[in-house]
Short mmCIF file of C-alpha atoms and ligand atoms in Angstrom, two decimals:
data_model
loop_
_atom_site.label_atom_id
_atom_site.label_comp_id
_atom_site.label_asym_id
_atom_site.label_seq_id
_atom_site.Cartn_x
_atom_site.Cartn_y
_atom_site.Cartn_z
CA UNK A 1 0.00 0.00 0.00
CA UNK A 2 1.02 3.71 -0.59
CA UNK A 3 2.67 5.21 2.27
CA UNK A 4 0.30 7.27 4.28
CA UNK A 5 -3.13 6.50 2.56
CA UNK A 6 -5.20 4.35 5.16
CA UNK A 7 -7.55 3.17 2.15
CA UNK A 8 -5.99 2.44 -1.48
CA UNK A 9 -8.72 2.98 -4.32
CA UNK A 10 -8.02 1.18 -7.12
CA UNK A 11 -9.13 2.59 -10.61
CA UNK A 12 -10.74 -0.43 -13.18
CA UNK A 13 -12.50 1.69 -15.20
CA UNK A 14 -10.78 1.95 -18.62
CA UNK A 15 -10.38 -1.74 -18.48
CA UNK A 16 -13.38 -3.09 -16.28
CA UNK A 17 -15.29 -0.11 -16.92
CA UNK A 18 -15.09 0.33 -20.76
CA UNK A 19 -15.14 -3.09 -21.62
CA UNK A 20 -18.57 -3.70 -20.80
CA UNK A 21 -20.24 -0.29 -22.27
CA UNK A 22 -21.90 -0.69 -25.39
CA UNK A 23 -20.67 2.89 -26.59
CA UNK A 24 -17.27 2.30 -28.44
CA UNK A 25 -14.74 4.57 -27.17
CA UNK A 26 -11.96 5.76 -29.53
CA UNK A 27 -7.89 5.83 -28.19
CA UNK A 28 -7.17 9.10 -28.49
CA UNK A 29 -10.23 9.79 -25.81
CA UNK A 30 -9.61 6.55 -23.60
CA UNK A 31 -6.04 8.10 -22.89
CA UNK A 32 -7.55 11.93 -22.28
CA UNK A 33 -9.84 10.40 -19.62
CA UNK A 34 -6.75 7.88 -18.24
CA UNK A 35 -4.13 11.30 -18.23
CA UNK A 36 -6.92 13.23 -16.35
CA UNK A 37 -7.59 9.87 -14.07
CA UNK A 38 -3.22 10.14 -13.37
CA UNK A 39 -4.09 13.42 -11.69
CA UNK A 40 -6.79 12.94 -9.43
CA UNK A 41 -4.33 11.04 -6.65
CA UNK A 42 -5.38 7.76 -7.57
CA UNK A 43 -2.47 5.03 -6.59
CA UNK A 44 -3.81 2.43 -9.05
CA UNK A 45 -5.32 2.89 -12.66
CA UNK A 46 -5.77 -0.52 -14.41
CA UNK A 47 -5.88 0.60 -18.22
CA UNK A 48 -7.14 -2.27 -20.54
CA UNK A 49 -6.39 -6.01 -21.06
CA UNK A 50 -4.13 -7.98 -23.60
CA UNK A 51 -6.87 -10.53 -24.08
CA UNK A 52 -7.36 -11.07 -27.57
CA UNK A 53 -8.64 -8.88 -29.81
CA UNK A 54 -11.20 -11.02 -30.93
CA UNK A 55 -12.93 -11.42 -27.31
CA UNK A 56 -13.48 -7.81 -26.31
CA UNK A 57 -13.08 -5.57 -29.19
CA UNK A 58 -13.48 -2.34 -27.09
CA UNK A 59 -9.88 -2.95 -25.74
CA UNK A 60 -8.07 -4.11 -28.75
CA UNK A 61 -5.97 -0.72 -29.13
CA UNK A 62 -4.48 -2.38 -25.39
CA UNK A 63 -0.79 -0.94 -26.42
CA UNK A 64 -1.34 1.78 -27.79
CA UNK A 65 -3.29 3.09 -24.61
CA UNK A 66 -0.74 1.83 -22.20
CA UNK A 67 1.78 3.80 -24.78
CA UNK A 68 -0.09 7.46 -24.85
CA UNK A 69 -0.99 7.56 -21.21
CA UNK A 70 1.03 9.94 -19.57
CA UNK A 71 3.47 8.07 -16.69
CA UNK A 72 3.14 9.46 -13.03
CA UNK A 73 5.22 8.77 -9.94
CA UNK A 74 2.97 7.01 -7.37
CA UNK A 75 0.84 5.69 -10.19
CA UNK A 76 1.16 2.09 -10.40
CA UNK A 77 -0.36 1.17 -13.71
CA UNK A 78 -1.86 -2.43 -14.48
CA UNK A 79 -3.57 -4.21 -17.07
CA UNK A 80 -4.81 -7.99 -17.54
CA UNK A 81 -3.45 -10.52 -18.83
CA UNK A 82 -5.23 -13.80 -19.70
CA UNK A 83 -2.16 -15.57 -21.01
CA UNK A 84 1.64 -15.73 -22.03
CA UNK A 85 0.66 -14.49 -25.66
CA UNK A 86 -1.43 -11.34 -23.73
CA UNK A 87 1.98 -10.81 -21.32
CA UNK A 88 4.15 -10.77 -23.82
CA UNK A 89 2.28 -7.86 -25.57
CA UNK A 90 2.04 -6.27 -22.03
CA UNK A 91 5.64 -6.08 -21.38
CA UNK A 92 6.20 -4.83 -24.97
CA UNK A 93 3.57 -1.87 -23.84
CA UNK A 94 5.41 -1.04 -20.64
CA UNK A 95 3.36 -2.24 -17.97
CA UNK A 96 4.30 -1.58 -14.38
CA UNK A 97 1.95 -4.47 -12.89
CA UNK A 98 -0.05 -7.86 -14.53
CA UNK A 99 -3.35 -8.65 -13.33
CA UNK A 100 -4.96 -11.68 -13.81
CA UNK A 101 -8.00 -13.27 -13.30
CA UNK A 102 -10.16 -16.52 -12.15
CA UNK A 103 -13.27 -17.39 -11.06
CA UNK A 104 -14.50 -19.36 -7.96
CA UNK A 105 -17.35 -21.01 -9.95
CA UNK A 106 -16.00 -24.11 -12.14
CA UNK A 107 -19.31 -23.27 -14.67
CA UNK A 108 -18.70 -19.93 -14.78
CA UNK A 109 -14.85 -20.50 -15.28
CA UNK A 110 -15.72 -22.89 -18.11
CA UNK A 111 -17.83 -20.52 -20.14
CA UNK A 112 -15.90 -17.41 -19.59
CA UNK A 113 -12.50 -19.48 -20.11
CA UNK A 114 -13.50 -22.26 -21.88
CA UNK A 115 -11.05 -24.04 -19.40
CA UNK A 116 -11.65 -25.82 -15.92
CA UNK A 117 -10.15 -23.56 -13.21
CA UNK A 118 -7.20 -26.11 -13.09
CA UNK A 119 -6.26 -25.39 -16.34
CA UNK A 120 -6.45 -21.66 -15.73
CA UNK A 121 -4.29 -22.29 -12.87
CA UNK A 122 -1.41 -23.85 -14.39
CA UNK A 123 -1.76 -21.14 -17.35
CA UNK A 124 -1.47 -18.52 -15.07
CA UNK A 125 1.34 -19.91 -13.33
CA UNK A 126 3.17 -19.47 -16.22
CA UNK A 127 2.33 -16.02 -16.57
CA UNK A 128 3.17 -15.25 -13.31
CA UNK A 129 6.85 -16.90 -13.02
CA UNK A 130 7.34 -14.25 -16.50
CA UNK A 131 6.04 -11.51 -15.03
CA UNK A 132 8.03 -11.91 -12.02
CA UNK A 133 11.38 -12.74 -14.16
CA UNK A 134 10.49 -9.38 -15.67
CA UNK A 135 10.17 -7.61 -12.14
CA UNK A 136 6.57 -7.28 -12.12
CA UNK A 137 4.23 -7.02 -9.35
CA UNK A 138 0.98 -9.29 -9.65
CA UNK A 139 -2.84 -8.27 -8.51
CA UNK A 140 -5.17 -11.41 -8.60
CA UNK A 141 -9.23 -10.90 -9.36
CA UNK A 142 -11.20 -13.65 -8.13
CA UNK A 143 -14.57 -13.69 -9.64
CA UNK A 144 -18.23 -14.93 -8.59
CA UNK A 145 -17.15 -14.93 -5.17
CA UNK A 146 -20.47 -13.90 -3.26
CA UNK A 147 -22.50 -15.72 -5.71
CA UNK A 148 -22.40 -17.23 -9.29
CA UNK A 149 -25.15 -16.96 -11.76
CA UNK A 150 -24.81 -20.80 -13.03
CA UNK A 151 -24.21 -22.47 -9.65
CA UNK A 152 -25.62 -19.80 -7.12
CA UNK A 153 -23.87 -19.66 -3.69
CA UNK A 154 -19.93 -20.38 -3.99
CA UNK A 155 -18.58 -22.58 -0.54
CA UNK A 156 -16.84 -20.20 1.66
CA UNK A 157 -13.84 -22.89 1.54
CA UNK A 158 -13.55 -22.91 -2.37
CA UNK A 159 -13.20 -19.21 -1.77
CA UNK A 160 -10.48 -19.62 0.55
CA UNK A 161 -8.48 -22.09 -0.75
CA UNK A 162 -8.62 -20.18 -3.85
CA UNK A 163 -7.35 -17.36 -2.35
CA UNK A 164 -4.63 -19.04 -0.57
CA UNK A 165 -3.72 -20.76 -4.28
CA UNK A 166 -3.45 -17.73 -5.21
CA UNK A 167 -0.79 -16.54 -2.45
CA UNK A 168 1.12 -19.13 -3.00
CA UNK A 169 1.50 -19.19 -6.53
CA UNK A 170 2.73 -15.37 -6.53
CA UNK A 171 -0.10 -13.13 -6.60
CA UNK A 172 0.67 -10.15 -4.27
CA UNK A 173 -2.98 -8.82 -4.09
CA UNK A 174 -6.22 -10.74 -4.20
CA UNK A 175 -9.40 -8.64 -5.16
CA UNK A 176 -12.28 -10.60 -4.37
CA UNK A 177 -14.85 -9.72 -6.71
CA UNK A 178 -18.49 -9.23 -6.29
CA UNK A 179 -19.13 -10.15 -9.86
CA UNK A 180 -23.06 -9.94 -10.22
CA UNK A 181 -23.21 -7.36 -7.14
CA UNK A 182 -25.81 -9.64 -5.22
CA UNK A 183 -23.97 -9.68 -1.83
CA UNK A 184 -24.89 -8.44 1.28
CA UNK A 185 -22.51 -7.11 4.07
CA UNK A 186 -23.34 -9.84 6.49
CA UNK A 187 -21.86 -11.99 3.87
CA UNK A 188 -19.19 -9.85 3.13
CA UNK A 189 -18.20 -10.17 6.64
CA UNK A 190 -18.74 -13.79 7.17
CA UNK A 191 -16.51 -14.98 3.84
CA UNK A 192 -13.69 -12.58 4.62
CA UNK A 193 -13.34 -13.40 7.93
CA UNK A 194 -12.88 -16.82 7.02
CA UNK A 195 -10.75 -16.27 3.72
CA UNK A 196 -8.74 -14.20 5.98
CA UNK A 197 -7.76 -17.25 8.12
CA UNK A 198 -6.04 -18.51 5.18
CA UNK A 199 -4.84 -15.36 4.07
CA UNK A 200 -3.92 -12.24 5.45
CA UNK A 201 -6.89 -9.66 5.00
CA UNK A 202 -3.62 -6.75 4.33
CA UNK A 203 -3.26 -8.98 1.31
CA UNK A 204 -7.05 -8.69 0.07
CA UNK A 205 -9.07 -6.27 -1.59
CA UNK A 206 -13.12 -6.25 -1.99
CA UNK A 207 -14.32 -5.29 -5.62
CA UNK A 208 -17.76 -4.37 -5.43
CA UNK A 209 -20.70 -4.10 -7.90
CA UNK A 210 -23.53 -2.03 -7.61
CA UNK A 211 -26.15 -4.00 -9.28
CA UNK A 212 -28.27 -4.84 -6.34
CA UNK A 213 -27.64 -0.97 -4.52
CA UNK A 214 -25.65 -2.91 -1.85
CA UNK A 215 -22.06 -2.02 -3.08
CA UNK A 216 -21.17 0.49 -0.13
CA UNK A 217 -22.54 -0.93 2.49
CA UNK A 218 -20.52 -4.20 1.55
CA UNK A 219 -17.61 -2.01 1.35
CA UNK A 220 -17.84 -0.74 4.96
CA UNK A 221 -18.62 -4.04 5.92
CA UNK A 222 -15.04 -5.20 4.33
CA UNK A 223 -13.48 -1.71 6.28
CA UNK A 224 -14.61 -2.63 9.39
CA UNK A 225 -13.83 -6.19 8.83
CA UNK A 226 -9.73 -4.92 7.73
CA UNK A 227 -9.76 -5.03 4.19
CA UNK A 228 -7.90 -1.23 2.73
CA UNK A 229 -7.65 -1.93 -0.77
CA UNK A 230 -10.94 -1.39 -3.28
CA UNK A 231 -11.74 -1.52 -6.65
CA UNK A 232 -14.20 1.42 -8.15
CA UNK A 233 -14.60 3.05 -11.36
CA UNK A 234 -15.08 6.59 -12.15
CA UNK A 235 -18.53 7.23 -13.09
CA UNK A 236 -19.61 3.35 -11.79
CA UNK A 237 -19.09 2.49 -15.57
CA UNK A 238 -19.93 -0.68 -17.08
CA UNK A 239 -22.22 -3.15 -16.53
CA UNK A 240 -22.51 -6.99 -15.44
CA UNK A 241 -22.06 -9.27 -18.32
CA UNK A 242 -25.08 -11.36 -16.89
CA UNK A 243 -27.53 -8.63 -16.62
CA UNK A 244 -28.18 -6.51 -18.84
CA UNK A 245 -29.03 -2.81 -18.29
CA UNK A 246 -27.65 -3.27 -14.78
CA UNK A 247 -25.43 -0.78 -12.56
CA UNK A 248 -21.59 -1.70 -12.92
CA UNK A 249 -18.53 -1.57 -10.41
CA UNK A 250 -19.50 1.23 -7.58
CA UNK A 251 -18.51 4.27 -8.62
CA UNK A 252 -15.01 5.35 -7.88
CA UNK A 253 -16.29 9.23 -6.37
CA UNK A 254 -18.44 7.77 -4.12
CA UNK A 255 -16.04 5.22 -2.86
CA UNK A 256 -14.09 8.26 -2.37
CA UNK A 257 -16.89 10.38 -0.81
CA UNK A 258 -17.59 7.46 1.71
CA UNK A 259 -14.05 7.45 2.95
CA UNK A 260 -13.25 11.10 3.31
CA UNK A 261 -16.18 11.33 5.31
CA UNK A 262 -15.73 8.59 7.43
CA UNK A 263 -11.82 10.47 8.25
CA UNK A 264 -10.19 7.61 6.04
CA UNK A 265 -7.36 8.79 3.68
CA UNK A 266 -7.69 7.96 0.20
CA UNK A 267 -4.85 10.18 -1.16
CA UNK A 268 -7.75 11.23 -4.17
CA UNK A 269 -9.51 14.73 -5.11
CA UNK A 270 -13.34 14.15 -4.79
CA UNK A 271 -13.39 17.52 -6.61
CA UNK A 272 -11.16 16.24 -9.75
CA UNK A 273 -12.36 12.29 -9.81
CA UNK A 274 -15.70 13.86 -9.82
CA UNK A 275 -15.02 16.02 -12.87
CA UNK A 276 -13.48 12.40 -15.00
CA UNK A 277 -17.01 11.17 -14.41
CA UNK A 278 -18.93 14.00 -15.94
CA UNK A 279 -16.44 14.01 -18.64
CA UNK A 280 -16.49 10.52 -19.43
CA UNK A 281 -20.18 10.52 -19.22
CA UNK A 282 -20.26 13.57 -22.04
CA UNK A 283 -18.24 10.94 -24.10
CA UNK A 284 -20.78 7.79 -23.50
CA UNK A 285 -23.52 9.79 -24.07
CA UNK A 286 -25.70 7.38 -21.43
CA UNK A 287 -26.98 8.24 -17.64
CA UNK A 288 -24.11 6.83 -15.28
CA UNK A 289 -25.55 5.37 -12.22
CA UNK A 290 -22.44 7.40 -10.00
CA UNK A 291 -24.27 9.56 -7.06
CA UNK A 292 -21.65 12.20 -6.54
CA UNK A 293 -21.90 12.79 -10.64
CA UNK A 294 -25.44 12.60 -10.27
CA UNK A 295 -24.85 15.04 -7.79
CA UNK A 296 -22.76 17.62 -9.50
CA UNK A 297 -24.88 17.60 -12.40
CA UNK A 298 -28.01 18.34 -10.69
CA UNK A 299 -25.91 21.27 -8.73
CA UNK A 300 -24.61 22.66 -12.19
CA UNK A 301 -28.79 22.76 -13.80
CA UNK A 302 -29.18 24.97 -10.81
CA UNK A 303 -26.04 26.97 -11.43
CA UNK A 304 -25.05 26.67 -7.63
CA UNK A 305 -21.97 24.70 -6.29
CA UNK A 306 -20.23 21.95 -8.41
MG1 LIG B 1 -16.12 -5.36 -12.12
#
């Protein structure tokens, strides 16, 4: 974690974000938005994924973002990687850290992957021994974890044992991600308690949806619980793959909001994250579900406060 921040917000929403809006979104604006992102005092900004191409079209200009974004001290900039052929490309772009990413549900994993999560596994491995001969730093996303849309709840011991898998295969940050945003902060608490007996809770992030209006109340459950590391994008872009129309990953402002409130440093501008939303919003042309951006563009109608 960054010196002196008691929370670390991580930024997914050019990769996370944008690859689940239906608007496409041209380079040359995807790394405006990221430079402005650089200088709200976000630690983290996760900028696309070296999948291929063919999978997720909205992120196939992967280098060429990671090449035009504007390089900040502090900033630790990621991006996924599904495989060696995605890594490779990575480290050609200039990465600073790989993420990579599994699911908890073996039906899910299948029809995402097309692989059983042991074969993910021992691909990843492989990325992750490269990555580390290269000096890298890896962040792990563990998806489905409060629930699965194939095979409903997930065993609070497959979580775990993921988790610790994980751990031990290299991964220096698990994000545990509320994929279809159905949890509830009971549960939040109950499964990282027990994941945390397995690993240690500094280690573990919470990546919370929105869909079901529960994503910041799960979050404080997670503070309160030990977690400081969370994933939000600006805006609460994109979506959830398995419903459509619904609310994406909470919104990185209110996150933000929460926090700062609360007395908990999050090293980031409320003031300046709020203004990437409204601009990235202006670019999507849609409504984002974000309540501070809601917020500030109620206040500007009125001509009062931003
Ligand atoms: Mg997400």
């Amino acid at each position: 974690m960054k010196k002196g921040l008691d929370v670390r917000i991580c930024e997914v929403g050019p990769r996370d974000g944008l690859q689940n809006e239906q608007q496409p979104i041209n380079t040359e604006t995807k790394v405006a938005w990221i430079n402005q992102l650089v200088d709200t005092g976000l630690p983290y900004i996760e900028l696309t994924s070296f999948v291929h191409p063919k999978w997720i079209p909205a992120l196939s200009d992967a280098r060429e973002v990671v090449r035009g974004v504007r390089k900040k001290q502090n900033v630790t900039f990621g991006a996924l990687v599904p495989n060696e052929r995605g890594l490779e490309r990575a480290l050609e772009a200039g990465i600073d850290e790989i993420a990579i990413s599994l699911s908890v549900s073996e039906t899910h994993n299948r029809k995402n992957l097309n692989q059983s999560i042991e074969q993910t596994c021992s691909i990843l491995m492989k990325v992750i021994n490269e990555a580390k001969s290269a000096g890298k730093s890896i962040r792990g996303y563990l998806s489905m974890v409060f629930g699965c849309p194939y095979e409903g709840k997930v065993e609070i011991e497959q979580i775990s044992s993921l988790s610790y898998r994980l751990l031990e295969m290299g991964v220096e940050e698990i994000s545990l991600g509320d994929t279809i945003g159905i949890a509830t902060p009971n549960q939040v608490e109950e499964v990282l308690k027990q994941v945390s007996n397995q690993v240690p809770i500094t280690r573990i992030a919470l990546h919370p949806h929105d869909t079901s209006g529960t994503a910041l109340a799960n979050t404080f459950a997670a503070y309160k619980v030990g977690v400081r590391a969370f994933d939000g994008s600006v805006g609460g872009l994109g979506g959830c793959p398995y419903a459509p129309g619904a609310t994406g990953n909470v919104a990185t402002e209110d996150l933000v909001y929460m926090f700062e409130g609360m007395g908990v440093d999050t090293g980031v501008q409320l003031e300046k994250v709020t203004q990437c939303a409204l601009w990235i919003q202006s670019k999507l042309k849609r409504h984002l579900p974000s309540h501070r951006l809601q917020m500030a563009l109620a206040q500007q109608k009125k001509g009062g406060v931003k």
